[in-house]
Coordinates of C-alpha atoms in Angstrom, one line a residue:
X1 CA 15.5 -9.2 6.2
X2 CA 14.4 -8.9 9.9
X3 CA 11.5 -6.7 8.9
X4 CA 9.2 -8.7 6.7
X5 CA 5.8 -7.0 6.0
X6 CA 3.2 -4.4 6.7
X7 CA 0.9 -6.0 9.2
X8 CA -2.0 -3.5 9.8
X9 CA -2.9 0.1 8.9
X10 CA -5.4 2.3 10.7
X11 CA -7.1 4.9 8.5
X12 CA -9.0 7.7 10.1
X13 CA -12.1 8.9 8.2
X14 CA -15.0 11.2 9.0
X15 CA -17.5 8.8 7.4
X16 CA -16.7 5.3 8.7
X17 CA -19.9 3.5 7.6
X18 CA -19.7 4.6 4.0
X19 CA -16.0 4.0 3.8
X20 CA -16.4 0.5 5.4
X21 CA -19.0 -0.4 2.7
X22 CA -16.5 0.6 0.0
X23 CA -13.8 -1.7 1.4
X24 CA -16.2 -4.5 1.7
X25 CA -17.0 -4.1 -2.0
X26 CA -13.3 -3.8 -2.6
X27 CA -13.0 -7.4 -1.6
X28 CA -11.8 -7.2 2.0
X29 CA -13.6 -9.4 4.6
X30 CA -15.1 -7.5 7.6
X31 CA -14.0 -8.9 10.9
X32 CA -15.3 -8.6 14.4
X33 CA -12.6 -7.4 16.8
X34 CA -12.8 -6.1 20.3
X35 CA -12.4 -2.3 20.7
X36 CA -8.8 -1.2 21.0
X37 CA -7.6 1.9 22.9
X38 CA -11.3 2.7 23.5
X39 CA -12.2 3.1 19.9
X40 CA -14.9 1.3 17.9
X41 CA -12.9 0.7 14.7
X42 CA -14.1 -1.5 11.9
X43 CA -11.6 -4.1 10.8
X44 CA -11.0 -5.9 7.5
X45 CA -8.8 -8.9 6.5
X46 CA -7.1 -9.9 3.3
X47 CA -6.9 -13.4 1.9
X48 CA -3.4 -14.1 3.2
X49 CA -2.5 -11.3 5.6
X50 CA -5.2 -11.5 8.3
X51 CA -6.5 -8.2 9.7
X52 CA -4.8 -5.5 7.7
X53 CA -7.1 -2.6 7.7
X54 CA -8.9 -0.7 10.5
X55 CA -11.1 2.3 10.0
X56 CA -11.8 4.7 12.8
X57 CA -13.6 8.0 13.1
X58 CA -11.5 11.2 12.7
X59 CA -12.3 14.7 11.8
X60 CA -10.3 14.5 8.5
X61 CA -9.0 11.6 6.4
X62 CA -5.5 10.5 7.4
X63 CA -3.4 7.5 8.2
X64 CA -3.4 7.2 11.9
X65 CA -1.2 4.2 12.4
X66 CA 1.2 1.9 10.4
X67 CA 2.3 -1.5 11.8
X68 CA 5.3 -3.4 10.6
X69 CA 6.2 -7.0 11.3
X70 CA 9.6 -8.1 12.7
X71 CA 10.9 -11.6 13.5
X72 CA 12.0 -11.5 17.1
X73 CA 13.0 -9.3 20.1
X74 CA 16.5 -8.8 18.8
X75 CA 15.0 -6.9 15.9
X76 CA 13.1 -4.7 18.3
X77 CA 16.3 -4.1 20.3
X78 CA 18.2 -3.0 17.1
X79 CA 15.4 -0.6 16.2
X80 CA 15.3 0.8 19.8
X81 CA 19.0 1.6 19.5
X82 CA 18.7 3.1 16.1
X83 CA 15.9 5.4 17.1
X84 CA 17.8 6.5 20.2
X85 CA 20.9 7.4 18.0
X86 CA 18.6 9.6 15.9
X87 CA 17.1 11.2 19.0
X88 CA 13.6 9.9 18.1
X89 CA 11.3 9.3 21.1
X90 CA 9.9 5.8 21.2
X91 CA 8.0 3.5 23.6
X92 CA 9.2 0.0 24.0
X93 CA 7.1 -3.0 25.0
X94 CA 7.8 -6.7 25.3
X95 CA 6.6 -7.3 21.7
X96 CA 7.3 -4.1 19.9
X97 CA 8.2 -0.5 19.7
X98 CA 6.1 2.5 18.9
X99 CA 7.3 5.9 17.5
X100 CA 5.8 8.9 15.7
X101 CA 6.7 10.6 12.5
X102 CA 5.9 14.3 12.6
X103 CA 6.3 14.7 8.9
X104 CA 3.5 12.3 8.0
X105 CA 1.7 12.6 11.4
X106 CA 1.6 8.8 11.6
X107 CA 2.3 6.5 14.6
X108 CA 4.6 3.7 13.5
X109 CA 4.6 0.4 15.4
X110 CA 7.1 -2.4 14.7
X111 CA 5.9 -5.6 16.3
X112 CA 6.9 -9.2 16.4
X113 CA 4.6 -11.0 14.0
X114 CA 4.4 -14.1 11.9
X115 CA 5.6 -13.9 8.4
X116 CA 3.0 -13.9 5.7
X117 CA 2.5 -17.3 3.9
X118 CA 1.1 -17.3 0.5
X119 CA 0.2 -20.4 -1.5
X120 CA 2.0 -20.6 -4.8
X121 CA -0.1 -19.0 -7.5
X122 CA 1.1 -20.1 -10.9
X123 CA 0.6 -17.6 -13.7
X124 CA -2.3 -18.5 -16.0
X125 CA -1.4 -19.9 -19.5
X126 CA -1.0 -17.4 -22.2
X127 CA -1.0 -18.0 -26.0
X128 CA 1.9 -16.1 -27.6
X129 CA 3.3 -16.0 -31.1
X130 CA 4.7 -19.4 -31.9
X131 CA 3.6 -20.9 -28.6
X132 CA 0.1 -22.1 -27.8
X133 CA -0.2 -22.7 -24.0
X134 CA -4.0 -23.3 -23.8
X135 CA -5.2 -25.0 -27.0
X136 CA -8.9 -25.4 -27.6
X137 CA -10.0 -23.5 -24.4
X138 CA -10.8 -20.0 -23.4
X139 CA -8.5 -17.9 -21.3
X140 CA -9.0 -18.6 -17.5
X141 CA -9.4 -14.8 -16.9
X142 CA -12.6 -14.6 -18.9
X143 CA -14.1 -17.6 -17.2
X144 CA -13.7 -16.4 -13.6
X145 CA -16.9 -15.6 -11.7
X146 CA -15.7 -15.5 -8.0
X147 CA -15.4 -12.0 -6.5
X148 CA -11.9 -10.5 -6.5
X149 CA -10.4 -10.7 -3.0
X150 CA -7.0 -9.0 -2.3
X151 CA -4.3 -11.3 -1.1
X152 CA -2.5 -8.8 1.1
X153 CA -1.8 -5.2 1.8
X154 CA 1.2 -4.2 -0.4
X155 CA 2.1 -0.6 0.4
X156 CA 1.1 2.9 1.5
X157 CA 2.0 6.3 0.0
X158 CA 2.1 9.2 2.3
X159 CA 2.6 13.0 2.0
X160 CA 5.1 14.5 4.4
X161 CA 5.9 18.0 5.3
X162 CA 9.5 16.8 6.0
X163 CA 10.2 14.1 3.4
X164 CA 13.9 13.9 4.3
X165 CA 13.1 13.5 8.0
X166 CA 10.4 10.9 7.3
X167 CA 12.8 8.9 5.0
X168 CA 15.5 9.0 7.7
X169 CA 13.2 7.7 10.3
X170 CA 12.0 4.8 8.1
X171 CA 15.5 3.9 6.8
X172 CA 18.1 4.8 9.5
X173 CA 15.6 4.4 12.4
X174 CA 13.4 1.4 11.5
X175 CA 15.6 -0.4 8.9
X176 CA 13.7 0.0 5.7
X177 CA 15.7 -0.3 2.5
X178 CA 15.6 2.0 -0.5
X179 CA 14.7 0.4 -3.8
X180 CA 14.5 3.5 -6.1
X181 CA 14.3 7.2 -5.8
X182 CA 12.7 10.2 -7.4
X183 CA 15.2 13.0 -6.6
X184 CA 13.9 15.7 -4.3
X185 CA 10.5 14.1 -4.1
X186 CA 10.3 10.6 -2.8
X187 CA 12.0 7.3 -2.1
X188 CA 10.5 3.8 -2.6
X189 CA 11.2 2.0 0.6
X190 CA 10.8 -1.7 1.5
X191 CA 10.5 -3.8 4.7
X192 CA 10.0 -7.0 2.7
X193 CA 10.9 -8.6 -0.6
X194 CA 8.3 -6.3 -2.3
X195 CA 9.8 -3.5 -4.3
X196 CA 8.2 -1.0 -1.9
X197 CA 6.0 -1.0 1.1
X198 CA 6.2 2.7 2.0
X199 CA 6.7 5.7 -0.2
X200 CA 6.9 9.1 1.4
X201 CA 6.7 12.1 -0.9
X202 CA 7.2 15.8 -0.1
X203 CA 3.8 17.6 0.3
X204 CA 2.4 20.8 1.7
X205 CA 0.7 18.8 4.5
X206 CA 0.6 15.3 5.9
X207 CA -1.9 13.1 4.2
X208 CA -2.6 9.6 3.0
X209 CA -2.3 9.4 -0.8
X210 CA -3.1 5.8 -1.4
X211 CA -3.1 2.2 -0.2
X212 CA -2.3 -0.7 -2.5
X213 CA -3.7 -4.2 -2.4
X214 CA -2.2 -7.3 -4.2
X215 CA -4.4 -9.5 -6.4
X216 CA -3.4 -12.5 -8.4
X217 CA -2.9 -11.1 -11.9
X218 CA -3.8 -8.4 -14.4
X219 CA -7.2 -10.0 -15.0
X220 CA -8.0 -9.6 -11.3
X221 CA -6.9 -5.9 -11.4
X222 CA -9.3 -5.4 -14.3
X223 CA -12.2 -7.5 -12.9
X224 CA -11.9 -5.9 -9.4
X225 CA -11.9 -2.3 -10.8
X226 CA -14.7 -3.0 -13.2
X227 CA -17.0 -4.4 -10.5
X228 CA -16.3 -1.3 -8.3
X229 CA -17.1 1.0 -11.2
X230 CA -20.4 -0.8 -11.9
X231 CA -21.5 0.3 -8.5
X232 CA -20.2 3.9 -9.0
X233 CA -18.3 5.1 -12.1
X234 CA -17.2 8.2 -10.1
X235 CA -14.8 6.0 -8.1
X236 CA -12.4 5.9 -11.1
X237 CA -9.1 7.7 -10.7
X238 CA -6.4 6.2 -13.0
X239 CA -5.9 2.9 -14.9
X240 CA -5.5 0.4 -16.3
X241 CA -1.8 0.8 -16.7
X242 CA 1.7 -0.5 -15.8
X243 CA 4.1 1.4 -13.6
X244 CA 7.7 1.7 -14.6
X245 CA 9.2 1.9 -11.1
X246 CA 8.0 -1.3 -9.5
X247 CA 6.7 -2.7 -12.8
X248 CA 3.3 -3.6 -11.5
X249 CA -0.1 -3.4 -13.2
X250 CA -2.4 -0.9 -11.5
X251 CA -5.8 0.6 -11.3
X252 CA -6.7 3.3 -8.8
X253 CA -10.1 4.2 -7.4
X254 CA -11.3 6.6 -4.7
X255 CA -13.0 5.7 -1.4
X256 CA -15.8 7.9 0.0
X257 CA -13.4 9.7 2.3
X258 CA -11.1 10.8 -0.6
X259 CA -8.3 8.2 -0.1
X260 CA -7.1 6.4 -3.3
X261 CA -6.9 2.6 -3.3
X262 CA -5.0 0.5 -5.8
X263 CA -5.4 -3.0 -7.1
X264 CA -2.0 -4.3 -8.2
X265 CA -0.3 -7.4 -9.5
X266 CA 3.2 -8.4 -10.8
X267 CA 5.3 -6.1 -8.6
X268 CA 9.1 -6.4 -8.7
X269 CA 10.5 -8.4 -5.8
X270 CA 14.0 -8.0 -4.4
X271 CA 15.0 -11.3 -2.9
X272 CA 18.8 -10.7 -3.0
X273 CA 19.8 -7.1 -2.1
X274 CA 23.2 -7.7 -3.8
X275 CA 21.5 -8.3 -7.2
X276 CA 19.3 -5.2 -7.2
X277 CA 20.6 -1.8 -8.2
X278 CA 18.6 1.2 -7.0
X279 CA 18.0 3.8 -9.7
X280 CA 16.9 7.4 -9.9
X281 CA 13.9 8.3 -11.9
X282 CA 12.5 11.6 -13.1
X283 CA 9.5 12.8 -15.0
X284 CA 6.5 10.7 -16.2
X285 CA 8.7 7.6 -16.7
X286 CA 8.9 7.3 -12.9
X287 CA 5.1 7.2 -12.8
X288 CA 4.1 4.8 -15.6
X289 CA 5.4 2.8 -18.5
X290 CA 2.1 2.5 -20.4
X291 CA -1.5 3.4 -19.9
X292 CA -3.4 6.7 -19.7
X293 CA -1.5 9.6 -18.4
X294 CA -2.1 10.3 -14.7
X295 CA -4.9 12.8 -14.1
X296 CA -4.2 16.0 -12.2
X297 CA -6.4 14.8 -9.4
X298 CA -4.0 11.8 -8.9
X299 CA -0.9 14.1 -8.6
X300 CA -2.7 16.6 -6.3
X301 CA -5.9 15.2 -4.8
X302 CA -8.8 17.6 -5.1
X303 CA -9.4 17.9 -1.4
X304 CA -5.9 19.0 -0.4
X305 CA -6.7 22.6 -0.5
X306 CA -9.6 22.0 1.8
X307 CA -7.5 19.9 4.1
X308 CA -4.8 22.7 4.2
X309 CA -7.3 25.4 5.2
X310 CA -9.0 23.3 7.8
X311 CA -12.3 22.9 6.0
X312 CA -12.6 19.4 7.2
X313 CA -11.6 20.2 10.7
X314 CA -8.5 19.4 12.7
X315 CA -7.1 16.0 13.6

């Protein structure tokens, strides 16, 4: 697949310092980067993906920019032609192309970037009925003491006032592929072998619902969330559970600006498109396979009404 990963996202928040502290505690490493475009953004890296999060000051919380990695200039040429056929304005440079999605109010940049390289991480041994994998020793998950550090940015979920238009831009314009759909609401779209990297859902306004960060296994999901909740139990949103679409373990928390962030592990991966059959999902089954039911605040974040009436200001 010519597209191969999400490279970097820029989240705008009204409280940069507090939000930056949250993502440092989340396990991201704060980086020192020169100011870009005149801003003073705070940057963070993951274990394998390099700098993948930037925070900048905005009047209300929102995703400002989404960057996607491509292999070479031919990929950028193809996207340039596809966007032109759709009548979508774009700015081409030597190393990438930039466009804007009105439905999500997000600038999308596809840029030539190195593919992510992750060291093989074997699954820990599990004792199961009739099979003892770790005789005479405790489970590795209970012996870990190192802080949890996300390996990479996995996906973002966005609200769009024009879901169909946003989906068309990502698929027909940029080359994302659809893995599964929720009819009339959303499509799980991928730009890598991950089941999804972007999900755009119909919403009354453009907003960032959540970002999702890969950790090694379900123990790291639980350990990471538990550590965050020790600092502030009010951060809890939803978890622990396992999604049905995508199959991943999850636990969601809330940052100080109101954005949700997800620890995840064991996501479905689509290596051969011919072997994967997209399906349509409806109702709760599309949200989770097991775990507590999603709280109303996950389905409709509590600050949406305020965002819609402009309580938190403009852009």
